[in-house]
PDB file of C-alpha atoms in Angstrom:
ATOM      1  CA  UNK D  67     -12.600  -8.797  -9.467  1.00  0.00           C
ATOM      2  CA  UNK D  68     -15.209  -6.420  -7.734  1.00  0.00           C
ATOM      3  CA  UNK D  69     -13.586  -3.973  -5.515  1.00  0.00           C
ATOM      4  CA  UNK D  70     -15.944  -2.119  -2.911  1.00  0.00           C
ATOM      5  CA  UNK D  71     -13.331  -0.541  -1.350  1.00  0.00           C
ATOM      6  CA  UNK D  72     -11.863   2.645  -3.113  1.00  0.00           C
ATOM      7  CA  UNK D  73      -9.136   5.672  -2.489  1.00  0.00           C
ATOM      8  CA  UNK D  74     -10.327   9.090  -0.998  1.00  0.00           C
ATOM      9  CA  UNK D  75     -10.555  11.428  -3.320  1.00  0.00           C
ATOM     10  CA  UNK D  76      -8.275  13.507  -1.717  1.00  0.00           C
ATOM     11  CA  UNK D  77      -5.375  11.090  -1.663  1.00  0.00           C
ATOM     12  CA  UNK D  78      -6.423  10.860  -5.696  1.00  0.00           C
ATOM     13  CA  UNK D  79      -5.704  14.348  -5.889  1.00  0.00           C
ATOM     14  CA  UNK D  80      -2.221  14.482  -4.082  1.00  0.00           C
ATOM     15  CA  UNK D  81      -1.509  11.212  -6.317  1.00  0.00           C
ATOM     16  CA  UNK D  82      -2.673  13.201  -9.668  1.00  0.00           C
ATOM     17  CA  UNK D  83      -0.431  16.169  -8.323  1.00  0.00           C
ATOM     18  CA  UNK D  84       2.400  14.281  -7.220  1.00  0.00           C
ATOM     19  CA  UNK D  85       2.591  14.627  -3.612  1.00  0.00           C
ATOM     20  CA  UNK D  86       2.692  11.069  -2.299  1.00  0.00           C
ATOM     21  CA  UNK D  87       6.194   9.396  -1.415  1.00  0.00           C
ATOM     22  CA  UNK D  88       7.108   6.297  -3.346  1.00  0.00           C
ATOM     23  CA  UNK D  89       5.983   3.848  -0.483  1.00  0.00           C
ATOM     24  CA  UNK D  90       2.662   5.691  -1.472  1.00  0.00           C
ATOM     25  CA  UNK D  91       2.327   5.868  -4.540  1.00  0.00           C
ATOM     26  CA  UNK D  92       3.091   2.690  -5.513  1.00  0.00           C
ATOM     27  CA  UNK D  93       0.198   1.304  -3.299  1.00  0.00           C
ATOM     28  CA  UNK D  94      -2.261   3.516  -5.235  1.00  0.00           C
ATOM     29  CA  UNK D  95      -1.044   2.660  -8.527  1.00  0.00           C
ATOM     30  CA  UNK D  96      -1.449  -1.193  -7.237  1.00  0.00           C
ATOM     31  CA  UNK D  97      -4.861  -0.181  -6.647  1.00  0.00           C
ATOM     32  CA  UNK D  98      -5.517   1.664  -9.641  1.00  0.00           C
ATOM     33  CA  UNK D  99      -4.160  -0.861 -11.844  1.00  0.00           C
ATOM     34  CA  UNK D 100      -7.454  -3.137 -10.900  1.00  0.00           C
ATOM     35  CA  UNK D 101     -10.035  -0.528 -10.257  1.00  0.00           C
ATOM     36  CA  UNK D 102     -11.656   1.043 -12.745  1.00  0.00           C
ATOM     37  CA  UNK D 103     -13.771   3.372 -10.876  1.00  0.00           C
ATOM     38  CA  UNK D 104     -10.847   4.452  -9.137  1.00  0.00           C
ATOM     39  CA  UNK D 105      -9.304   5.118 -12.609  1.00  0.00           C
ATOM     40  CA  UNK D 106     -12.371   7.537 -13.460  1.00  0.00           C
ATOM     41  CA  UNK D 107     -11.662   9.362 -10.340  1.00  0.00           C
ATOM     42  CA  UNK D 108      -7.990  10.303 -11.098  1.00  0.00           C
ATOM     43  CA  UNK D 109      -9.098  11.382 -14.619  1.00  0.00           C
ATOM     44  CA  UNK D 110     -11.413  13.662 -12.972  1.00  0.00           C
ATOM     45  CA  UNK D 111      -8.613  15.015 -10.314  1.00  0.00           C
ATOM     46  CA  UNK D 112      -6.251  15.614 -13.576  1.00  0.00           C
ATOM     47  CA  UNK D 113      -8.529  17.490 -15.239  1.00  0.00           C
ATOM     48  CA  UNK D 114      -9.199  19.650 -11.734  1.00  0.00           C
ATOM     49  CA  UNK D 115      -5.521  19.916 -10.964  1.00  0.00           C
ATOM     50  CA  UNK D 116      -5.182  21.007 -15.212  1.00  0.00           C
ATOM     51  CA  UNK D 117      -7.636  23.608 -14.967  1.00  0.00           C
ATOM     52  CA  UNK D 118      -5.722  25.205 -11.929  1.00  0.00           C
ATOM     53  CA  UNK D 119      -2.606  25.202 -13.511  1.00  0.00           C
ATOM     54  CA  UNK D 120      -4.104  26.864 -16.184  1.00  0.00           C
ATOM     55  CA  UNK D 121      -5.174  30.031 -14.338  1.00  0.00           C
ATOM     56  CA  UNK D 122      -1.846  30.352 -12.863  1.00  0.00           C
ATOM     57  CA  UNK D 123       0.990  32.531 -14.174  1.00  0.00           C
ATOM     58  CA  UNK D 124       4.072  31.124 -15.908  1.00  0.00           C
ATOM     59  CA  UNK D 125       7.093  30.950 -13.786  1.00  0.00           C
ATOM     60  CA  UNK D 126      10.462  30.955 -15.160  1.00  0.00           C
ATOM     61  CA  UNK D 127      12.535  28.141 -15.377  1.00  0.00           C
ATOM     62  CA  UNK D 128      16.558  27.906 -14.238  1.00  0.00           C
ATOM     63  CA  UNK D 129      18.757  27.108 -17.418  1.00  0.00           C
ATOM     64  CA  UNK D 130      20.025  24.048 -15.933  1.00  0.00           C
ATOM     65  CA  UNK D 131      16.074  23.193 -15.143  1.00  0.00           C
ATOM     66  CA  UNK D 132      15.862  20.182 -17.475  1.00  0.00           C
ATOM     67  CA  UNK D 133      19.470  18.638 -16.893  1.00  0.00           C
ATOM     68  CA  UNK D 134      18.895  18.891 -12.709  1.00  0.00           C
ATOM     69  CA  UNK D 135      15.149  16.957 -13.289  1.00  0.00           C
ATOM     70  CA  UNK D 136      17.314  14.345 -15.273  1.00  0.00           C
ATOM     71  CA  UNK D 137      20.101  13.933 -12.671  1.00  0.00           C
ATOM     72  CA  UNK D 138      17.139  12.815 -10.774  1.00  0.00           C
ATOM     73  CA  UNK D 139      15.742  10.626 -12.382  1.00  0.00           C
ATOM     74  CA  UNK D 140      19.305   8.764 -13.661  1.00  0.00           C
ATOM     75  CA  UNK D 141      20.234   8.825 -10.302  1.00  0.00           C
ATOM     76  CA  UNK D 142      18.150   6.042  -8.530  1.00  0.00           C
ATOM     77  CA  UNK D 143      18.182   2.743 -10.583  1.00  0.00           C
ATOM     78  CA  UNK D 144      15.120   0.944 -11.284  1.00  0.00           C
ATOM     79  CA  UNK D 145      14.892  -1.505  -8.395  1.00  0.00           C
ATOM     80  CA  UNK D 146      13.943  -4.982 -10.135  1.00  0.00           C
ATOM     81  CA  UNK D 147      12.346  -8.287  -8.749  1.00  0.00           C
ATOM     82  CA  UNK D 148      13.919 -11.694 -10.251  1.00  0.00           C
ATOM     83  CA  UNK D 149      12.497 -12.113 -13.654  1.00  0.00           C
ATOM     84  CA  UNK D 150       9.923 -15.107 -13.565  1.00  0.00           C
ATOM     85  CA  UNK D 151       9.441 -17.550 -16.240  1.00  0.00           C
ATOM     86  CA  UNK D 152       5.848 -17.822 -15.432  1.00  0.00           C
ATOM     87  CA  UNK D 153       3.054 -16.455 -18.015  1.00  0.00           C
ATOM     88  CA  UNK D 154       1.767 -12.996 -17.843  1.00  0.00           C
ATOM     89  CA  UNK D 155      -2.220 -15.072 -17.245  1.00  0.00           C
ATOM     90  CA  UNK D 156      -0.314 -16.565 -13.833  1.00  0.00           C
ATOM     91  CA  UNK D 157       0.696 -13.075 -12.186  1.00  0.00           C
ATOM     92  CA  UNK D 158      -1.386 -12.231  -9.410  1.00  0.00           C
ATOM     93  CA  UNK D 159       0.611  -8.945  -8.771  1.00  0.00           C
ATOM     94  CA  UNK D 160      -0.506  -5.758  -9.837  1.00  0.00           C
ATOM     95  CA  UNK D 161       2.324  -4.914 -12.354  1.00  0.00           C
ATOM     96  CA  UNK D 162       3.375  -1.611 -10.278  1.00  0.00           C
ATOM     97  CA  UNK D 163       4.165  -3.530  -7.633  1.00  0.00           C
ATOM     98  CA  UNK D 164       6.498  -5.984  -9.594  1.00  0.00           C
ATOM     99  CA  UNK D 165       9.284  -4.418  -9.546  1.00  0.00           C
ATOM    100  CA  UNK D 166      10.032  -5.553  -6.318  1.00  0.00           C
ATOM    101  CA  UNK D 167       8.521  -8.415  -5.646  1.00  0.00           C
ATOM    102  CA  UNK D 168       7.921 -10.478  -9.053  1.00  0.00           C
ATOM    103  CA  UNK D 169       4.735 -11.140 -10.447  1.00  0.00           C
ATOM    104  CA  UNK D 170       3.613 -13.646  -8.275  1.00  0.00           C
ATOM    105  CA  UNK D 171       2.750 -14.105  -4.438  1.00  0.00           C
ATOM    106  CA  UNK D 172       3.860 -17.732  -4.165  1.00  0.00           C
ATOM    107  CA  UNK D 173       7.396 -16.651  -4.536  1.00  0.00           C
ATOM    108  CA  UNK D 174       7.934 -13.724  -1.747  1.00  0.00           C
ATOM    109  CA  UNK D 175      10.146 -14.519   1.083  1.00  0.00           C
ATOM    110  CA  UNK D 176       8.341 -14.107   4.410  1.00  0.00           C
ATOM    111  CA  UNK D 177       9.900 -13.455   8.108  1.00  0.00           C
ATOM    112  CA  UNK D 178       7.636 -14.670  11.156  1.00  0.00           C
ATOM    113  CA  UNK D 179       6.804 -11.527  13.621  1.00  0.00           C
ATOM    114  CA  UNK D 180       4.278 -12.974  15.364  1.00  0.00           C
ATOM    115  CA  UNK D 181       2.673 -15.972  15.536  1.00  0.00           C
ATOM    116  CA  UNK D 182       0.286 -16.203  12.473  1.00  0.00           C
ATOM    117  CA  UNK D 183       1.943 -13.405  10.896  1.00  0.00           C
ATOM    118  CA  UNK D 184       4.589 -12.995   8.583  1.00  0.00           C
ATOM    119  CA  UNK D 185       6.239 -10.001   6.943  1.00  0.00           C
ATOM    120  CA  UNK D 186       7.934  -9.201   3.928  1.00  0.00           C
ATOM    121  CA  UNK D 187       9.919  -5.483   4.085  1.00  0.00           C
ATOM    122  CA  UNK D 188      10.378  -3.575   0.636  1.00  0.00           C
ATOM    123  CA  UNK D 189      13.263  -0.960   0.915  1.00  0.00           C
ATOM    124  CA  UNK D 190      12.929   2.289  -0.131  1.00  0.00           C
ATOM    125  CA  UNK D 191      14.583   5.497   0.092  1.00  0.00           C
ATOM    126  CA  UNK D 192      11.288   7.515   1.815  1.00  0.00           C
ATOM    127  CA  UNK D 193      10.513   8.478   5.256  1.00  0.00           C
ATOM    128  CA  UNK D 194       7.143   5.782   4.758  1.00  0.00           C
ATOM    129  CA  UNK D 195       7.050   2.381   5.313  1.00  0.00           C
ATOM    130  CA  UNK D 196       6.581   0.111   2.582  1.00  0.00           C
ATOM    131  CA  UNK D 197       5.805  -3.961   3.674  1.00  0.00           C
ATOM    132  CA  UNK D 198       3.704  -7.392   2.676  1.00  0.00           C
ATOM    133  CA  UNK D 199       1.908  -9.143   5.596  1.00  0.00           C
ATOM    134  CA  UNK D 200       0.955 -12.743   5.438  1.00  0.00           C
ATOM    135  CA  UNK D 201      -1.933 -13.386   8.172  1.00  0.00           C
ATOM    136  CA  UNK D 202      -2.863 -16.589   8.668  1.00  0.00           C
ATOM    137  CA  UNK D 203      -6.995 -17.446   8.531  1.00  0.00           C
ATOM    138  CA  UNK D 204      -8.416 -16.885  11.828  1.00  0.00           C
ATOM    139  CA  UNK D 205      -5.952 -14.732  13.167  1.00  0.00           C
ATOM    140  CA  UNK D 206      -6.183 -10.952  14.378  1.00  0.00           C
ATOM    141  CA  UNK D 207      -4.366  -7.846  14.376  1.00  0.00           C
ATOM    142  CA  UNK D 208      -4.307  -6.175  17.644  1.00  0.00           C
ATOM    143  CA  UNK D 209      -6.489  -3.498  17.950  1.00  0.00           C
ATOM    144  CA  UNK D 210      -4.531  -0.543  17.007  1.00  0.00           C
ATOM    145  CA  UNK D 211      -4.932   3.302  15.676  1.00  0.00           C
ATOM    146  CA  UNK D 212      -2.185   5.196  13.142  1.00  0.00           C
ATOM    147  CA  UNK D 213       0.405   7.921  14.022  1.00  0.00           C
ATOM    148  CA  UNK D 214      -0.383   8.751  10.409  1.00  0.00           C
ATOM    149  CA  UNK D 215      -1.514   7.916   7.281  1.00  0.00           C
ATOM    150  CA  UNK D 216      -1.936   4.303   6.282  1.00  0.00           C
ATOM    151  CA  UNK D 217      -2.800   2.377   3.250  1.00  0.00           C
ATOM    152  CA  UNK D 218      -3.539  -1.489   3.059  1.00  0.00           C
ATOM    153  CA  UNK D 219      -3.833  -3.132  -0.158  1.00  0.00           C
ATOM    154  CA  UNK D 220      -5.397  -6.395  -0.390  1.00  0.00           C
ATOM    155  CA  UNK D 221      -3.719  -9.073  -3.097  1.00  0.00           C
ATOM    156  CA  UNK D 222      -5.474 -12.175  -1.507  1.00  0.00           C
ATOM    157  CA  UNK D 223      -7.582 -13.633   0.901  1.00  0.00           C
ATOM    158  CA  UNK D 224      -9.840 -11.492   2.688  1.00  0.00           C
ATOM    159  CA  UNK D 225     -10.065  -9.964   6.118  1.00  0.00           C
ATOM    160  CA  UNK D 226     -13.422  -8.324   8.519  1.00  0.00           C
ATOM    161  CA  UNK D 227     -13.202  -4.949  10.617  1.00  0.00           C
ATOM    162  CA  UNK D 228     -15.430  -2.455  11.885  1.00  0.00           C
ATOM    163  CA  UNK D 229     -15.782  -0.548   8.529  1.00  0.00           C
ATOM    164  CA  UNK D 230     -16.714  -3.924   6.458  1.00  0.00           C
ATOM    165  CA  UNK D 231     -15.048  -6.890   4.458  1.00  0.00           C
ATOM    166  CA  UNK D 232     -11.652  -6.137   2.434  1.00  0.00           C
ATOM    167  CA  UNK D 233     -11.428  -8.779  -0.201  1.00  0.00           C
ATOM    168  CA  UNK D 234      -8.929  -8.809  -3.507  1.00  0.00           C
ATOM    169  CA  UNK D 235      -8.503  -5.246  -4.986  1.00  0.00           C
ATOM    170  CA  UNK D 236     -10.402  -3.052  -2.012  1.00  0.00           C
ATOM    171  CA  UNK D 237      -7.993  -1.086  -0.539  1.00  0.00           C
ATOM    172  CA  UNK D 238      -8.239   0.762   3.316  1.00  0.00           C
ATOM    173  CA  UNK D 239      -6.949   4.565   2.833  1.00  0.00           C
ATOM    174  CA  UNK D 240      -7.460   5.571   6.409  1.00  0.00           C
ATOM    175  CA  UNK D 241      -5.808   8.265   8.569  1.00  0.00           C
ATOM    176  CA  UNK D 242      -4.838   8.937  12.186  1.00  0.00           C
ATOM    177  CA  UNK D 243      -8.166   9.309  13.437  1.00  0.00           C
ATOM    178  CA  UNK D 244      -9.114   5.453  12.712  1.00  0.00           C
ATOM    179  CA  UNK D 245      -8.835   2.565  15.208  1.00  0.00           C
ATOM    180  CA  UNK D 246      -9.421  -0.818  13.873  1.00  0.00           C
ATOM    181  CA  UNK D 247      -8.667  -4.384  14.755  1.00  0.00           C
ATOM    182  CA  UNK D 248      -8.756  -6.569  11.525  1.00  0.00           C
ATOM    183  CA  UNK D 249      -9.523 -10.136  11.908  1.00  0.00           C
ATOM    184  CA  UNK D 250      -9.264 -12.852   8.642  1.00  0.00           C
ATOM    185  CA  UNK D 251     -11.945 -14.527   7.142  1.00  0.00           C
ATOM    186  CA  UNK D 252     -11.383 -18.597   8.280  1.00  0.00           C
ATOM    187  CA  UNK D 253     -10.842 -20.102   5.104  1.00  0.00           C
ATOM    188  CA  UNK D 254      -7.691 -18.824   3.534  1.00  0.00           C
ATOM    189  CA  UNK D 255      -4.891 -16.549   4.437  1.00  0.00           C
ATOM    190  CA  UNK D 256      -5.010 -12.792   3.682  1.00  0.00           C
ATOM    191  CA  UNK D 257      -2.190 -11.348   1.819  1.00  0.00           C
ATOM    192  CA  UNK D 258      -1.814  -7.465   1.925  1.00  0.00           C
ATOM    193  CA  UNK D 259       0.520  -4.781   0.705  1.00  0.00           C
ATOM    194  CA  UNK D 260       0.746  -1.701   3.340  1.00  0.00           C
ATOM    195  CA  UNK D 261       2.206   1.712   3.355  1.00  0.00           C
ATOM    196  CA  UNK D 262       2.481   3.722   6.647  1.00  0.00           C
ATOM    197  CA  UNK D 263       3.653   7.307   7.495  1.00  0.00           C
ATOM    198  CA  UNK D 264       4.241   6.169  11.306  1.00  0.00           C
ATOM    199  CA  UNK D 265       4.670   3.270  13.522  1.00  0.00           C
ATOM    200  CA  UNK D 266       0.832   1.731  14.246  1.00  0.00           C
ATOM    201  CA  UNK D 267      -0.492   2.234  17.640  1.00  0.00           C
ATOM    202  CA  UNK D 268      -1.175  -1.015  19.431  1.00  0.00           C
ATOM    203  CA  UNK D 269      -4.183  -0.359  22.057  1.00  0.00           C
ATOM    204  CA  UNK D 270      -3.346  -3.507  24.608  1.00  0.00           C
ATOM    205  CA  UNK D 271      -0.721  -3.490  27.274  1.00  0.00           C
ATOM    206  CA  UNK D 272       0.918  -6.750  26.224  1.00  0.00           C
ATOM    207  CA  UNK D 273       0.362  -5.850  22.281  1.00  0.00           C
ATOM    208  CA  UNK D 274       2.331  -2.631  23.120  1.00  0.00           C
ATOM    209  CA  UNK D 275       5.026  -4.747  25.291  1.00  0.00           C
ATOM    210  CA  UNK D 276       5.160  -7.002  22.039  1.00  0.00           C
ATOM    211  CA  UNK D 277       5.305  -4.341  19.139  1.00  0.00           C
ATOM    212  CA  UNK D 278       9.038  -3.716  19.030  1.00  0.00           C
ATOM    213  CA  UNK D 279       9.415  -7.139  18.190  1.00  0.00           C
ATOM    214  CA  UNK D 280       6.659  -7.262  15.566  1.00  0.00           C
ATOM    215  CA  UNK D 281       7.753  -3.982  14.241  1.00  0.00           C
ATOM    216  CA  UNK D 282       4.474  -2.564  12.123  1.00  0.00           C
TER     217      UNK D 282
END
């Protein structure tokens, strides 16, 4: 897999710090998981965010500290996909995002939102979305900008916008500023993980008239 597409480096720095929600993070792991360059660049943002903790002064801890992080981390369990009897060679899901989907694409349950496009929700416990889409080949996204941050994964198939072809493994880490109208290569469909911080924008009347129904 060659991935052309890679993470900002400042989103690799909030990841290495821990300042991304779960929705989030788990799309950057996804992404990490099959970029190596990527995984050069968050060694590098570790070692930064090291050296500034270094030249800061200890802080005391609370007694109870420890046992409050642990509450935390007991407290939510680990949400788990069906187990698949399929081969580890046959995933074609990037193993952080397994746990809630299984290990392979074929098996995801899909809900039609628009014609062409289907959508698979993953619920989490963050103020970010977290969802698959399916897009059939051919078809288009409305144009549309972000209320906030957004993240798009791709796991298959291949779309075209104005900043370039998104095939397996690239991943779009764009922000508010961006307007974009994503069409599908012809050939296949385009499978895609995607994380938002806000409801997308929709830039046509009728594609605003039709957006709570497609809800993305």
């Amino acid at each position: 897999m060659t991935v052309h597409h890679h993470l900002d480096d400042s989103t690799l720095l909030r990841y290495a710090s821990g300042d991304l929600d779960d929705a989030f993070s788990t799309i950057v792991a996804s992404h990490l998981a099959v970029c190596e360059d990527c995984r050069q660049a968050l060694r590098v943002a570790e070692d930064i965010g090291g050296g500034l903790l270094d030249t800061e002064a200890p802080a005391p801890l609370a007694a109870d500290a420890l046992d409050r992080i642990m509450s935390g981390v007991t407290a939510k369990p680990l949400r788990t996909a069906r187990p698949s009897q399929r081969t580890e060679s046959s995933a074609d899901v990037p193993i952080p995002l397994r746990r809630f989907i299984g290990d392979r694409l074929d098996g995801i349950s899909w809900t039609t939102v628009a014609p062409g496009i289907r959508r698979h929700r993953i619920s989490l416990d963050t103020p970010s979305s977290l969802y698959l889409l399916h897009i059939g080949p051919g078809k288009a996204v409305p144009e549309h900008g972000h209320g906030g941050a957004e993240m798009t994964l791709i796991l298959s198939g291949a779309y075209r916008d104005a900043l370039g072809r998104f095939g397996p493994g690239d991943i779009a880490d764009l922000d508010e500023h961006v307007e974009h109208q994503p069409r599908v290569e012809p050939d296949e469909p385009c499978i895609c993980v995607v994380a938002t911080e806000a409801q997308t924008r929709f830039k046509g009347f009728f594609s605003r008239l039709l957006q709570p129904l497609v809800r993305i």
